[in-house]
Amino acid sequence: MKIVSAAIAAGLALSASSFAQDSAGDTLTVIHAGHLIAVPGERVRENASILVRGNRIESIEDGFVTPDGAEIIDLSDDWVMPGFIDSHVHLLSQQGPLRRFEGFILNPADMAFNGAANAHTTLLAGFTTAQDVGGNFEAITALRDAIEDGDVPGPRLRVSGPSVTPTGGHGDINGFAFDVMHMFSSETACNGPSDCRRAVRELVRGGADVIKITATGGVLSDTAAGVERQFFNDELDAIVEAAHLMGRRVTAHAHGVTGINAFLEAGGDSIEHGTYLDRDSIRLFRENGAYLVPTVMAGEFVADQAETADWMTDNQRAKSREVGPQMLEMARRAHENGVPIAFGTDSGVSAHGDNAREFELYVNAGMTPMEALTTATVNASRHIQMDDQIGTLEAGKLADIVAVDGDPTENVSELTDVDFVMKDGVVYLSE
């Protein structure tokens, strides 16, 4: 089993993953798990063995078995569970004083290398899969494919590329001189149903796994356009229909209730943020089977930064003070009313690698630790349409496994300090 040092320079390292899988062949690795959370939400199994061959789980056996010739990984004192899934990240960037200017000073290669470093950090935090929803298309698809090919260590990725947005909306350029904005307007900014279909189809042609739209204004766009809806009904209908016809789900950045409800009424599949959801929103979530990705960390981060950061513009600061403090209570309302919740952090706003802080916030919002863990495993795997491969530890699924040395069902903060990370049968962290 190849152990990959945390000191590897992400993006420059020779693929530990492909090397290990090519050289391992049919080698059997057995993990002795003292406390096994194979299916979060179900009972914890004591003293079990996970048999891994190649990149998949071959079987799970009671007791600590030691087949002849197998390599043994001793986690007999640890709590072992599926790798975590973050449904909302932005790996190419990190919020800070220069974030607004990166589109002018970085090329896609620069962004991809930044993303490789952030992907490695995310993997070592226990997140073996992530969905990146918004960023330079060339850079993020290259990073996704490099990880998949084993050239860069990181979580497997599903990506949207840039958001489909109305001209001047949250996903478009804002806050610069008119001529600058004219030159740098997003290629996926659209106006009217026909143009919005065009934007969706271009993203699908370019390799997007999922379509993201900005159904409302956003907090960190430098414009005083609020956080309510910004697309017309016929535009939302066109976007959702075009995406579904081409086999893509649609997720919407949405804070204001008018945008949340209009998108769900158009048949949208999931909501990112959902700050001002109401009773009608809850009904629509349930009727559609749509997922909420709460990103409570982002709300906590911007609320704090509004009082301390000098990089925020007046528009950003005002919206951060208004929206950020609402998000924890939103998650509480959603959970209490049975809205399906998939784990997501908006990391890239908050720091990469701190993703597991979201677990603590979900518990603060009223979830049990096991319910919080379920959002990042069972629920998130369904949300991103990979539940046949990941999200639980079962025979035939990918060997994505993390472990901690304390009981996360009693203290969810244990998940903020993982001690073991395996992805695709390869160990990247073992402390």
Coordinates of C-alpha atoms in Angstrom, one line a residue:
M1 CA 0.0 0.0 0.0
K2 CA 1.4 3.3 -1.0
I3 CA 1.5 5.9 1.8
V4 CA 1.4 9.4 0.4
S5 CA 3.2 12.1 2.4
A6 CA 1.3 15.2 3.3
A7 CA 4.4 17.1 2.1
I8 CA 3.9 16.2 -1.5
A9 CA 3.7 19.4 -3.6
A10 CA 0.2 19.1 -5.0
G11 CA 0.1 19.4 -8.8
L12 CA 3.8 18.5 -9.2
A13 CA 3.8 15.1 -7.5
L14 CA 4.0 11.8 -9.5
S15 CA 0.7 10.1 -9.1
A16 CA 0.7 8.1 -5.9
S17 CA -2.7 6.8 -6.8
S18 CA -2.0 5.4 -10.2
F19 CA 1.4 4.1 -9.1
A20 CA -0.2 2.3 -6.2
Q21 CA -3.0 0.8 -8.2
D22 CA -0.8 -0.3 -11.1
S23 CA 1.7 -1.9 -8.8
A24 CA -0.8 -3.4 -6.3
G25 CA -2.6 -5.4 -8.9
D26 CA -4.7 -7.9 -7.0
T27 CA -3.0 -7.4 -3.6
L28 CA -5.4 -7.7 -0.7
T29 CA -5.4 -5.1 2.0
V30 CA -7.3 -5.7 5.2
I31 CA -8.4 -2.9 7.6
H32 CA -9.1 -3.9 11.1
A33 CA -11.7 -1.5 12.3
G34 CA -12.4 -1.3 16.0
H35 CA -15.7 0.7 15.5
L36 CA -17.1 0.6 12.0
I37 CA -19.8 3.1 10.8
A38 CA -20.3 1.3 7.5
V39 CA -23.7 2.9 6.8
P40 CA -24.0 6.2 8.7
G41 CA -27.4 6.2 10.4
E42 CA -27.3 2.5 11.1
R43 CA -25.7 0.7 14.0
V44 CA -21.9 0.9 14.7
R45 CA -20.3 -2.5 14.2
E46 CA -17.5 -3.5 16.6
N47 CA -14.3 -5.3 15.6
A48 CA -14.8 -5.8 11.8
S49 CA -12.5 -6.2 8.9
I50 CA -12.7 -4.4 5.6
L51 CA -11.1 -6.3 2.7
V52 CA -9.9 -4.0 -0.1
R53 CA -8.7 -5.3 -3.4
G54 CA -7.5 -2.7 -5.9
N55 CA -9.7 0.4 -5.5
R56 CA -12.8 -1.4 -4.2
I57 CA -14.2 -3.1 -1.1
E58 CA -14.3 -6.8 -1.6
S59 CA -16.1 -7.7 1.6
I60 CA -16.7 -6.7 5.2
E61 CA -16.2 -9.5 7.7
D62 CA -16.9 -9.8 11.5
G63 CA -13.8 -10.0 13.6
F64 CA -10.2 -9.2 12.7
V65 CA -9.3 -11.6 9.9
T66 CA -5.8 -12.0 8.6
P67 CA -5.8 -13.8 5.2
D68 CA -2.4 -15.2 4.0
G69 CA -0.4 -12.6 2.1
A70 CA -2.7 -9.7 2.9
E71 CA -1.4 -6.3 4.1
I72 CA -3.0 -5.4 7.4
I73 CA -3.8 -1.8 8.5
D74 CA -4.5 -1.6 12.2
L75 CA -7.3 0.7 13.0
S76 CA -8.5 -1.4 15.9
D77 CA -8.7 1.5 18.3
D78 CA -10.4 3.9 15.8
W79 CA -13.8 4.8 14.5
V80 CA -13.9 4.0 10.8
M81 CA -16.4 5.4 8.3
P82 CA -16.9 6.3 4.6
G83 CA -14.9 9.2 3.1
F84 CA -16.6 12.5 3.4
I85 CA -18.3 14.3 0.5
D86 CA -18.4 18.1 0.2
S87 CA -21.2 19.1 -2.3
H88 CA -20.1 22.7 -2.6
V89 CA -16.5 23.8 -3.0
H90 CA -14.5 26.3 -5.0
L91 CA -11.0 24.7 -5.2
L92 CA -9.4 27.2 -7.6
S93 CA -9.4 30.2 -5.2
Q94 CA -9.4 31.4 -1.6
Q95 CA -11.3 34.4 -0.4
G96 CA -9.1 37.4 0.5
P97 CA -7.8 40.8 -0.6
L98 CA -6.8 39.7 -4.2
R99 CA -9.8 37.4 -4.9
R100 CA -11.7 40.0 -6.9
F101 CA -8.7 40.5 -9.2
E102 CA -7.7 36.9 -9.9
G103 CA -9.5 36.9 -13.2
F104 CA -7.2 39.7 -14.4
I105 CA -3.9 38.4 -13.1
L106 CA -4.1 34.6 -13.2
N107 CA -4.4 32.4 -16.3
P108 CA -6.2 29.0 -16.2
A109 CA -2.9 27.2 -15.6
D110 CA -2.2 29.3 -12.5
M111 CA -5.7 28.6 -11.3
A112 CA -5.4 24.8 -11.8
F113 CA -2.1 24.7 -9.8
N114 CA -3.8 26.7 -7.0
G115 CA -6.7 24.2 -7.2
A116 CA -4.3 21.2 -7.0
A117 CA -2.9 22.5 -3.7
N118 CA -6.4 23.1 -2.3
A119 CA -7.5 19.7 -3.5
H120 CA -4.7 18.0 -1.7
T121 CA -5.5 19.9 1.5
T122 CA -9.2 18.9 1.1
L123 CA -8.3 15.3 0.7
L124 CA -6.1 15.2 3.8
A125 CA -9.1 16.6 5.7
G126 CA -11.0 13.4 4.9
F127 CA -13.0 14.6 1.9
T128 CA -12.5 12.0 -0.8
T129 CA -15.2 13.4 -3.1
A130 CA -16.3 17.0 -3.8
Q131 CA -18.5 18.9 -6.2
D132 CA -17.0 22.2 -7.4
V133 CA -19.7 24.6 -8.4
G134 CA -18.3 27.7 -10.0
G135 CA -14.9 28.6 -11.4
N136 CA -12.8 28.9 -14.5
F137 CA -14.0 26.1 -16.9
E138 CA -10.6 25.2 -18.4
A139 CA -8.9 25.1 -15.0
I140 CA -11.4 23.1 -13.1
T141 CA -12.1 20.5 -15.8
A142 CA -8.3 20.0 -16.2
L143 CA -8.0 19.6 -12.4
R144 CA -10.9 17.1 -12.3
D145 CA -9.4 15.0 -15.1
A146 CA -5.8 15.1 -13.6
I147 CA -7.2 13.8 -10.3
E148 CA -9.2 11.1 -12.1
D149 CA -6.1 10.1 -14.1
G150 CA -4.0 9.9 -10.9
D151 CA -1.7 12.8 -11.8
V152 CA -2.7 14.9 -8.8
P153 CA -3.8 13.9 -5.3
G154 CA -7.2 15.2 -4.4
P155 CA -10.9 14.3 -4.0
R156 CA -12.7 12.9 -7.1
L157 CA -14.6 15.8 -8.6
R158 CA -17.8 16.7 -10.2
V159 CA -17.7 20.2 -11.7
S160 CA -20.1 22.8 -13.0
G161 CA -17.7 25.3 -14.4
P162 CA -19.0 28.9 -14.4
S163 CA -22.5 29.6 -13.3
V164 CA -25.3 30.3 -15.7
T165 CA -26.3 33.8 -14.6
P166 CA -28.3 36.8 -15.8
T167 CA -26.1 39.6 -17.1
G168 CA -25.0 41.6 -14.1
G169 CA -26.1 38.8 -11.8
H170 CA -24.1 37.2 -9.0
G171 CA -22.1 35.0 -11.4
D172 CA -21.2 37.8 -13.7
I173 CA -18.5 40.4 -13.3
N174 CA -19.5 43.3 -11.0
G175 CA -18.0 46.3 -9.3
F176 CA -15.5 47.5 -12.0
A177 CA -15.4 50.2 -14.7
F178 CA -18.0 49.7 -17.4
D179 CA -15.5 49.0 -20.1
V180 CA -13.7 46.4 -18.0
M181 CA -17.0 44.7 -17.2
H182 CA -17.9 44.7 -20.9
M183 CA -14.7 42.9 -21.8
F184 CA -14.8 40.4 -19.0
S185 CA -18.5 39.5 -18.9
S186 CA -19.1 35.8 -18.3
E187 CA -19.6 33.7 -21.4
T188 CA -22.4 31.9 -19.4
A189 CA -24.3 35.2 -18.6
C190 CA -27.6 35.0 -20.5
N191 CA -30.8 36.9 -21.2
G192 CA -34.0 35.3 -22.3
P193 CA -34.9 31.6 -22.7
S194 CA -33.0 31.0 -25.9
D195 CA -29.8 32.5 -24.7
C196 CA -30.0 30.6 -21.4
R197 CA -30.5 27.3 -23.3
R198 CA -27.3 28.3 -25.2
A199 CA -25.4 28.8 -22.0
V200 CA -26.4 25.4 -20.6
R201 CA -25.6 23.6 -23.9
E202 CA -22.1 25.2 -24.0
L203 CA -21.4 24.0 -20.5
V204 CA -22.5 20.4 -21.3
R205 CA -20.4 20.5 -24.5
G206 CA -17.4 21.6 -22.4
G207 CA -17.8 18.7 -20.0
A208 CA -19.8 20.0 -17.1
D209 CA -21.1 17.3 -14.8
V210 CA -23.8 19.5 -13.3
I211 CA -25.3 22.9 -14.1
K212 CA -25.1 25.6 -11.5
I213 CA -27.1 28.8 -11.8
T214 CA -27.3 31.9 -9.7
A215 CA -31.1 32.2 -9.1
T216 CA -30.7 35.1 -6.8
G217 CA -28.2 37.8 -5.9
G218 CA -25.2 36.9 -3.8
V219 CA -23.3 38.2 -0.8
L220 CA -19.8 38.6 -2.2
S221 CA -20.7 40.1 -5.6
D222 CA -19.9 43.8 -5.6
T223 CA -23.3 45.1 -6.5
A224 CA -26.2 46.5 -4.6
A225 CA -28.7 44.2 -6.3
G226 CA -29.9 42.4 -3.2
V227 CA -30.2 38.7 -2.7
E228 CA -33.7 38.0 -4.2
R229 CA -34.5 36.4 -7.6
Q230 CA -32.8 37.6 -10.7
F231 CA -34.1 35.2 -13.5
F232 CA -37.5 35.4 -15.0
N233 CA -39.7 32.3 -14.9
D234 CA -39.3 31.5 -18.6
E235 CA -35.5 31.7 -18.2
L236 CA -35.6 29.2 -15.3
D237 CA -37.9 26.9 -17.2
A238 CA -35.5 27.0 -20.2
I239 CA -32.4 26.3 -18.1
V240 CA -33.9 23.4 -16.2
E241 CA -35.4 21.8 -19.3
A242 CA -32.3 22.2 -21.4
A243 CA -30.1 20.7 -18.7
H244 CA -32.5 17.7 -18.1
L245 CA -32.8 17.0 -21.8
M246 CA -29.0 16.6 -21.8
G247 CA -28.8 14.5 -18.7
R248 CA -27.6 17.1 -16.3
R249 CA -29.1 18.1 -12.9
V250 CA -29.4 21.8 -12.0
T251 CA -28.4 23.3 -8.7
A252 CA -29.1 26.9 -7.8
H253 CA -27.2 29.4 -5.7
A254 CA -30.2 31.0 -3.9
H255 CA -30.5 33.1 -0.8
G256 CA -33.8 35.0 -1.2
V257 CA -37.1 33.1 -0.9
T258 CA -38.4 34.4 -4.3
G259 CA -35.5 32.8 -6.1
I260 CA -35.6 29.6 -4.1
N261 CA -39.3 29.0 -4.7
A262 CA -39.2 30.0 -8.4
F263 CA -36.4 27.7 -9.1
L264 CA -38.0 24.8 -7.3
E265 CA -41.3 25.4 -9.1
A266 CA -39.3 25.2 -12.4
G267 CA -38.2 21.7 -11.4
G268 CA -34.7 22.5 -10.1
D269 CA -32.9 19.7 -8.4
S270 CA -31.1 21.4 -5.4
I271 CA -30.5 24.7 -3.7
E272 CA -27.1 26.0 -2.5
H273 CA -27.4 28.2 0.7
G274 CA -31.2 28.6 1.0
T275 CA -31.0 31.4 3.5
Y276 CA -34.5 32.7 3.5
L277 CA -36.4 29.6 2.7
D278 CA -40.0 29.5 4.0
R279 CA -42.9 27.1 4.4
D280 CA -43.6 27.0 0.7
S281 CA -39.9 26.3 0.1
I282 CA -40.1 23.4 2.5
R283 CA -43.2 22.0 0.7
L284 CA -41.4 22.3 -2.6
F285 CA -38.3 20.6 -1.4
R286 CA -40.4 17.7 -0.2
E287 CA -42.5 17.5 -3.3
N288 CA -39.5 17.6 -5.7
G289 CA -37.1 15.4 -3.6
A290 CA -34.7 18.4 -3.9
Y291 CA -31.7 18.7 -1.7
L292 CA -30.6 21.7 0.3
V293 CA -26.8 22.3 0.6
P294 CA -26.8 24.8 3.5
T295 CA -23.1 26.0 3.5
V296 CA -23.5 27.4 7.0
M297 CA -19.7 27.9 7.3
A298 CA -19.9 30.5 4.6
G299 CA -22.5 32.4 6.6
E300 CA -20.3 32.2 9.7
F301 CA -17.3 33.3 7.7
V302 CA -18.8 36.4 6.0
A303 CA -20.5 37.6 9.1
D304 CA -17.2 37.5 11.0
Q305 CA -15.3 39.1 8.1
A306 CA -17.8 41.9 7.8
E307 CA -16.5 43.2 11.1
T308 CA -12.8 42.6 10.7
A309 CA -11.7 42.4 7.0
D310 CA -10.5 45.4 5.1
W311 CA -10.9 43.6 1.7
M312 CA -14.6 43.8 1.7
T313 CA -16.4 46.4 -0.4
D314 CA -19.3 48.4 1.1
N315 CA -21.7 46.2 -0.9
Q316 CA -20.1 43.0 0.3
R317 CA -20.0 44.1 3.9
A318 CA -23.7 45.2 4.0
K319 CA -24.9 41.9 2.6
S320 CA -22.6 39.9 4.8
R321 CA -24.0 41.5 7.9
E322 CA -27.5 40.9 6.7
V323 CA -27.3 37.3 5.3
G324 CA -24.5 35.6 7.2
P325 CA -26.1 35.5 10.7
Q326 CA -29.3 34.0 9.2
M327 CA -27.9 30.7 7.9
L328 CA -27.6 28.7 11.1
E329 CA -31.2 29.2 11.9
M330 CA -32.1 28.4 8.3
A331 CA -30.4 25.0 8.7
R332 CA -32.3 24.4 11.9
R333 CA -35.7 25.1 10.2
A334 CA -34.8 22.9 7.3
H335 CA -33.7 20.0 9.5
E336 CA -36.8 20.3 11.8
N337 CA -39.1 20.2 8.8
G338 CA -37.6 17.2 7.0
V339 CA -35.8 18.9 4.1
P340 CA -33.2 16.6 2.6
I341 CA -29.8 18.0 3.4
A342 CA -26.5 17.3 1.7
F343 CA -23.3 18.5 3.2
G344 CA -21.6 21.5 1.6
T345 CA -19.3 24.2 2.8
D346 CA -18.6 26.8 0.1
S347 CA -14.9 26.3 0.9
G348 CA -12.9 28.8 -1.0
V349 CA -15.0 31.4 0.9
S350 CA -13.8 29.9 4.2
A351 CA -10.5 28.1 4.2
H352 CA -9.8 24.9 2.4
G353 CA -9.2 22.1 4.8
D354 CA -11.5 23.5 7.4
N355 CA -14.5 21.8 5.7
A356 CA -15.4 19.6 8.8
R357 CA -16.3 22.7 10.7
E358 CA -19.7 22.4 8.9
F359 CA -20.4 19.2 10.9
E360 CA -20.2 21.2 14.1
L361 CA -22.5 23.8 12.8
Y362 CA -25.1 21.2 11.8
V363 CA -25.0 19.9 15.4
N364 CA -25.5 23.5 16.6
A365 CA -28.5 23.6 14.3
G366 CA -30.1 20.6 16.0
M367 CA -28.8 17.5 14.3
T368 CA -27.3 14.6 16.2
P369 CA -23.7 13.9 15.3
M370 CA -24.8 10.8 13.3
E371 CA -27.3 12.8 11.4
A372 CA -24.6 15.4 10.5
L373 CA -22.3 12.6 9.4
T374 CA -25.1 11.2 7.2
T375 CA -25.4 14.5 5.3
A376 CA -21.7 14.1 4.1
T377 CA -22.0 10.4 3.2
V378 CA -25.4 8.8 2.4
N379 CA -27.2 12.1 1.6
A380 CA -24.4 13.7 -0.4
S381 CA -23.7 10.6 -2.4
R382 CA -27.4 10.6 -3.5
H383 CA -27.3 14.3 -4.2
I384 CA -24.4 14.0 -6.6
Q385 CA -25.7 10.8 -8.1
M386 CA -22.9 8.6 -7.0
D387 CA -24.6 6.5 -4.3
D388 CA -23.9 3.3 -6.2
Q389 CA -20.1 4.0 -5.8
I390 CA -19.6 6.0 -2.6
G391 CA -21.3 7.2 0.6
T392 CA -21.3 3.9 2.5
L393 CA -18.8 1.1 3.0
E394 CA -20.2 -2.0 1.2
A395 CA -18.9 -4.7 -1.0
G396 CA -18.4 -3.5 -4.5
K397 CA -18.1 0.2 -3.7
L398 CA -15.0 2.3 -4.0
A399 CA -12.6 2.0 -1.0
D400 CA -12.9 5.6 0.3
I401 CA -12.4 5.3 4.0
V402 CA -11.5 7.7 6.9
A403 CA -10.9 7.1 10.5
V404 CA -10.6 9.2 13.7
D405 CA -9.4 8.2 17.2
G406 CA -12.4 9.3 19.1
D407 CA -16.1 8.6 18.9
P408 CA -17.7 11.0 16.4
T409 CA -21.2 9.9 17.4
E410 CA -20.7 11.4 20.8
N411 CA -18.4 14.3 19.8
V412 CA -18.8 15.5 16.2
S413 CA -15.6 17.6 16.6
E414 CA -13.6 14.4 16.2
L415 CA -14.3 14.7 12.5
T416 CA -12.2 17.9 12.3
D417 CA -9.1 15.9 13.0
V418 CA -8.9 12.8 10.9
D419 CA -6.1 10.3 11.4
F420 CA -6.5 8.1 8.4
V421 CA -7.6 8.8 4.8
M422 CA -7.9 6.2 2.0
K423 CA -9.3 7.0 -1.4
D424 CA -9.6 4.5 -4.2
G425 CA -7.8 1.9 -2.0
V426 CA -4.7 4.2 -1.6
V427 CA -3.7 5.6 1.8
Y428 CA -3.0 9.3 1.8
L429 CA -2.8 9.9 5.5
S430 CA -2.0 7.5 8.3
E431 CA -1.1 9.0 11.7

